[in-house]
Short mmCIF file of N, CA and C in Angstrom, two decimals:
data_model
loop_
_atom_site.label_atom_id
_atom_site.label_comp_id
_atom_site.label_asym_id
_atom_site.label_seq_id
_atom_site.Cartn_x
_atom_site.Cartn_y
_atom_site.Cartn_z
N MET A 1 19.83 -89.51 -79.86
CA MET A 1 19.30 -89.27 -80.80
C MET A 1 20.55 -87.26 -81.28
N ALA A 2 21.44 -87.68 -80.17
CA ALA A 2 22.16 -87.03 -80.92
C ALA A 2 23.03 -87.44 -82.92
N ARG A 3 23.24 -86.12 -83.48
CA ARG A 3 23.11 -86.79 -84.55
C ARG A 3 24.62 -86.35 -85.20
N ASP A 4 25.57 -87.44 -85.88
CA ASP A 4 26.36 -87.15 -86.01
C ASP A 4 27.17 -85.35 -86.96
N ARG A 5 27.40 -85.10 -86.68
CA ARG A 5 27.57 -83.40 -87.78
C ARG A 5 28.61 -83.43 -88.47
N SER A 6 28.95 -84.45 -88.99
CA SER A 6 29.99 -84.70 -89.84
C SER A 6 29.87 -85.74 -91.12
N ASP A 7 28.17 -85.60 -91.33
CA ASP A 7 27.37 -86.49 -92.57
C ASP A 7 26.82 -84.64 -92.77
N LEU A 8 27.54 -83.66 -91.96
CA LEU A 8 26.62 -82.21 -92.78
C LEU A 8 28.27 -81.53 -93.21
N LYS A 9 27.69 -81.01 -94.88
CA LYS A 9 27.99 -81.11 -95.99
C LYS A 9 27.51 -79.36 -96.18
N VAL A 10 29.52 -78.02 -96.35
CA VAL A 10 28.77 -77.01 -96.46
C VAL A 10 29.63 -76.78 -97.26
N THR A 11 29.34 -76.02 -98.12
CA THR A 11 30.09 -75.54 -99.94
C THR A 11 30.18 -74.03 -99.53
N ALA A 12 30.89 -73.80 -100.91
CA ALA A 12 31.32 -72.27 -101.02
C ALA A 12 29.76 -71.20 -100.53
N SER A 13 29.25 -71.89 -101.30
CA SER A 13 27.90 -71.10 -101.50
C SER A 13 26.92 -70.51 -101.07
N ASP A 14 27.14 -72.02 -99.36
CA ASP A 14 26.35 -71.74 -98.62
C ASP A 14 26.86 -70.66 -97.58
N ALA A 15 27.92 -70.35 -98.04
CA ALA A 15 28.37 -69.65 -97.30
C ALA A 15 28.22 -68.58 -96.81
N LEU A 16 27.55 -67.21 -95.87
CA LEU A 16 27.27 -66.08 -96.07
C LEU A 16 28.00 -65.09 -96.87
N GLU A 17 27.81 -64.46 -97.51
CA GLU A 17 28.66 -63.13 -97.56
C GLU A 17 27.94 -61.41 -97.42
N PHE A 18 29.51 -60.72 -97.02
CA PHE A 18 29.15 -59.84 -95.92
C PHE A 18 29.48 -58.53 -96.90
N GLU A 19 28.42 -57.86 -97.11
CA GLU A 19 29.04 -56.00 -98.30
C GLU A 19 29.83 -55.46 -96.94
N PRO A 20 30.37 -54.65 -97.55
CA PRO A 20 31.08 -53.59 -96.42
C PRO A 20 29.81 -52.40 -95.48
N VAL A 21 29.96 -52.55 -94.95
CA VAL A 21 28.74 -51.59 -94.45
C VAL A 21 29.11 -50.22 -93.36
N GLU A 22 28.71 -49.15 -94.36
CA GLU A 22 30.16 -47.11 -94.21
C GLU A 22 29.05 -47.39 -92.33
N HIS A 23 29.85 -47.18 -92.24
CA HIS A 23 29.92 -46.63 -90.41
C HIS A 23 29.51 -44.88 -90.71
N VAL A 24 28.16 -44.81 -89.85
CA VAL A 24 27.95 -43.75 -89.69
C VAL A 24 27.71 -43.20 -88.67
N ALA A 25 27.77 -42.38 -88.40
CA ALA A 25 28.11 -41.37 -86.70
C ALA A 25 26.82 -41.73 -86.12
N PRO A 26 26.99 -42.24 -84.15
CA PRO A 26 25.06 -42.01 -83.47
C PRO A 26 25.26 -40.77 -84.00
N ARG A 27 23.85 -39.62 -83.84
CA ARG A 27 23.72 -38.22 -83.09
C ARG A 27 23.34 -38.12 -82.09
N PRO A 28 23.98 -36.99 -82.02
CA PRO A 28 24.57 -36.69 -80.36
C PRO A 28 22.63 -36.29 -79.60
N ASN A 29 22.96 -36.37 -78.72
CA ASN A 29 21.95 -36.51 -77.33
C ASN A 29 21.25 -34.60 -77.43
N ARG A 30 20.22 -34.25 -77.98
CA ARG A 30 20.02 -33.45 -77.95
C ARG A 30 19.28 -33.15 -76.85
N ARG A 31 18.39 -33.15 -75.52
CA ARG A 31 17.60 -33.58 -74.84
C ARG A 31 18.20 -32.81 -73.58
N GLY A 32 19.56 -32.42 -73.56
CA GLY A 32 19.21 -31.47 -72.72
C GLY A 32 19.02 -29.67 -73.64
N LEU A 33 19.72 -29.76 -74.84
CA LEU A 33 19.54 -28.89 -75.41
C LEU A 33 18.08 -29.02 -75.74
N LYS A 34 16.36 -29.04 -75.74
CA LYS A 34 15.81 -29.80 -75.94
C LYS A 34 14.69 -28.78 -74.15
N VAL A 35 15.00 -29.38 -73.55
CA VAL A 35 14.71 -28.48 -72.20
C VAL A 35 14.99 -27.13 -71.68
N ALA A 36 17.09 -26.99 -72.49
CA ALA A 36 16.98 -25.55 -72.27
C ALA A 36 16.60 -24.22 -72.91
N LEU A 37 16.06 -25.30 -74.28
CA LEU A 37 15.22 -23.88 -74.79
C LEU A 37 13.52 -24.25 -74.11
N GLY A 38 13.76 -24.71 -73.96
CA GLY A 38 11.79 -24.92 -73.10
C GLY A 38 11.67 -23.86 -71.92
N ALA A 39 12.72 -23.95 -71.22
CA ALA A 39 12.32 -23.39 -70.19
C ALA A 39 12.70 -22.05 -70.67
N VAL A 40 13.39 -21.50 -71.23
CA VAL A 40 13.92 -19.85 -72.58
C VAL A 40 12.11 -19.71 -72.50
N VAL A 41 11.79 -20.49 -73.35
CA VAL A 41 10.28 -20.21 -74.36
C VAL A 41 9.92 -20.44 -73.31
N LEU A 42 9.50 -20.51 -71.71
CA LEU A 42 8.29 -20.40 -70.72
C LEU A 42 8.26 -18.89 -70.08
N VAL A 43 10.23 -18.45 -70.00
CA VAL A 43 10.33 -17.68 -69.71
C VAL A 43 9.87 -16.81 -70.15
N ALA A 44 10.19 -16.45 -71.24
CA ALA A 44 10.34 -15.09 -71.86
C ALA A 44 7.99 -15.10 -72.21
N ALA A 45 7.04 -16.18 -72.57
CA ALA A 45 6.47 -16.17 -72.54
C ALA A 45 5.60 -15.89 -71.52
N GLY A 46 6.19 -16.45 -69.45
CA GLY A 46 5.58 -15.72 -68.73
C GLY A 46 6.31 -13.75 -68.62
N GLY A 47 7.77 -13.71 -69.01
CA GLY A 47 6.97 -12.06 -69.11
C GLY A 47 6.54 -11.18 -69.63
N ALA A 48 6.31 -11.69 -71.49
CA ALA A 48 5.60 -11.47 -72.31
C ALA A 48 3.64 -10.95 -71.23
N ALA A 49 3.36 -12.23 -70.36
CA ALA A 49 1.82 -12.32 -70.22
C ALA A 49 2.54 -11.34 -68.78
N TRP A 50 3.74 -10.83 -68.56
CA TRP A 50 3.49 -10.42 -66.64
C TRP A 50 3.83 -8.88 -67.58
N VAL A 51 4.13 -8.00 -69.18
CA VAL A 51 3.90 -6.57 -69.23
C VAL A 51 2.62 -6.47 -69.81
N VAL A 52 1.80 -7.70 -70.93
CA VAL A 52 0.51 -7.89 -71.03
C VAL A 52 -0.34 -6.72 -69.88
N TYR A 53 0.02 -7.72 -68.93
CA TYR A 53 -1.06 -8.44 -68.44
C TYR A 53 -0.90 -8.40 -66.30
N GLY A 54 0.07 -7.57 -66.21
CA GLY A 54 1.26 -7.41 -65.07
C GLY A 54 -0.10 -6.45 -64.46
N ASP A 55 -0.60 -5.24 -64.75
CA ASP A 55 -1.22 -4.56 -63.71
C ASP A 55 -2.33 -5.06 -63.51
N LYS A 56 -3.65 -5.65 -64.86
CA LYS A 56 -4.09 -5.47 -64.42
C LYS A 56 -4.37 -7.34 -63.04
N LEU A 57 -3.29 -8.14 -63.08
CA LEU A 57 -3.73 -8.54 -61.97
C LEU A 57 -3.16 -7.89 -60.58
N MET A 58 -1.88 -7.24 -60.83
CA MET A 58 -1.72 -6.41 -60.04
C MET A 58 -3.52 -5.73 -58.81
N GLY A 59 -4.19 -5.38 -60.28
CA GLY A 59 -5.32 -4.29 -59.45
C GLY A 59 -6.37 -5.81 -58.88
N MET A 60 -6.21 -6.44 -59.15
CA MET A 60 -7.44 -7.95 -59.40
C MET A 60 -6.67 -8.21 -57.72
N LEU A 61 -5.28 -7.92 -57.03
CA LEU A 61 -5.03 -8.45 -56.23
C LEU A 61 -4.92 -7.35 -55.10
N GLY A 62 -5.08 -6.17 -55.07
CA GLY A 62 -5.66 -4.77 -54.59
C GLY A 62 -4.35 -4.11 -54.38
N HIS A 63 -3.33 -4.54 -55.15
CA HIS A 63 -1.73 -2.91 -54.70
C HIS A 63 -1.49 -2.50 -55.51
N GLY A 64 -2.88 -2.73 -56.70
CA GLY A 64 -2.86 -1.51 -57.86
C GLY A 64 -3.66 -0.50 -58.28
N GLU A 65 -4.21 -0.17 -56.88
CA GLU A 65 -5.67 0.46 -56.39
C GLU A 65 -4.20 1.87 -56.38
N GLY A 66 -5.31 3.06 -57.04
CA GLY A 66 -3.96 4.78 -56.42
C GLY A 66 -2.87 4.83 -56.89
N GLU A 67 -2.70 5.92 -56.78
CA GLU A 67 -1.18 6.57 -57.00
C GLU A 67 -0.83 6.26 -56.19
N ALA A 68 0.85 6.06 -56.16
CA ALA A 68 2.25 5.99 -55.11
C ALA A 68 1.64 6.61 -53.72
N PRO A 69 2.56 6.94 -52.84
CA PRO A 69 2.31 8.05 -51.93
C PRO A 69 3.23 8.75 -51.83
N LEU A 70 3.03 10.13 -52.12
CA LEU A 70 3.45 11.40 -51.98
C LEU A 70 4.36 11.50 -50.34
N ILE A 71 5.36 11.17 -50.63
CA ILE A 71 5.66 11.84 -48.33
C ILE A 71 7.15 13.75 -48.90
N ARG A 72 6.54 14.13 -48.32
CA ARG A 72 6.63 15.26 -48.29
C ARG A 72 7.65 15.31 -46.88
N ALA A 73 8.76 16.61 -47.11
CA ALA A 73 9.55 16.57 -46.23
C ALA A 73 9.21 18.03 -45.03
N GLU A 74 9.13 18.09 -44.13
CA GLU A 74 8.73 19.19 -43.09
C GLU A 74 9.59 20.29 -43.87
N THR A 75 9.12 21.74 -43.68
CA THR A 75 9.33 22.68 -43.27
C THR A 75 9.85 23.86 -43.02
N SER A 76 9.40 23.48 -41.41
CA SER A 76 10.05 23.94 -40.57
C SER A 76 11.63 23.30 -40.08
N PRO A 77 12.39 24.27 -39.23
CA PRO A 77 13.95 24.04 -38.95
C PRO A 77 13.38 22.22 -38.01
N ILE A 78 14.22 21.43 -38.08
CA ILE A 78 14.23 20.67 -37.22
C ILE A 78 14.71 20.83 -36.37
N LYS A 79 15.64 21.55 -35.45
CA LYS A 79 16.12 21.68 -34.30
C LYS A 79 15.68 23.56 -34.00
N VAL A 80 15.63 24.22 -33.46
CA VAL A 80 14.61 25.61 -32.10
C VAL A 80 14.77 26.11 -30.93
N ARG A 81 15.78 26.48 -31.20
CA ARG A 81 16.57 26.91 -30.04
C ARG A 81 15.41 27.32 -28.93
N PRO A 82 15.19 26.74 -27.39
CA PRO A 82 13.81 27.28 -26.03
C PRO A 82 14.58 28.51 -26.63
N GLU A 83 13.48 28.77 -25.85
CA GLU A 83 13.02 30.46 -24.84
C GLU A 83 13.44 31.12 -24.15
N ASN A 84 14.00 29.89 -23.03
CA ASN A 84 13.92 30.11 -21.81
C ASN A 84 15.41 28.73 -22.11
N PRO A 85 16.36 29.08 -22.25
CA PRO A 85 17.80 28.27 -21.59
C PRO A 85 18.04 27.83 -20.42
N GLY A 86 17.35 26.85 -20.01
CA GLY A 86 18.09 26.31 -18.43
C GLY A 86 18.92 26.55 -18.91
N GLY A 87 19.96 24.74 -17.79
CA GLY A 87 20.65 24.31 -17.84
C GLY A 87 21.28 24.58 -16.02
N LEU A 88 22.16 24.42 -16.36
CA LEU A 88 23.19 23.57 -14.32
C LEU A 88 23.50 24.59 -13.86
N GLN A 89 22.79 24.98 -12.81
CA GLN A 89 23.31 26.38 -12.03
C GLN A 89 24.35 25.57 -11.36
#
């Protein structure tokens, strides 16, 4: 049942007409920029939360109680001459 294509007639009105299409450049992929911006926002939010609630968090962990210890130096001299200096005879 093969059809003979010689009996097909194509006229000029049957031909497809194309209009020129204006070339539009594709938008650049900004996924990396979005990820970087999201990371900056998360770090900034974490820093702000630490500034506001950091003392409370350290207090809950037990590190924020009391003041820092004060270490003082000895007031006596470091080296003292012995009362009975000995030595080799």
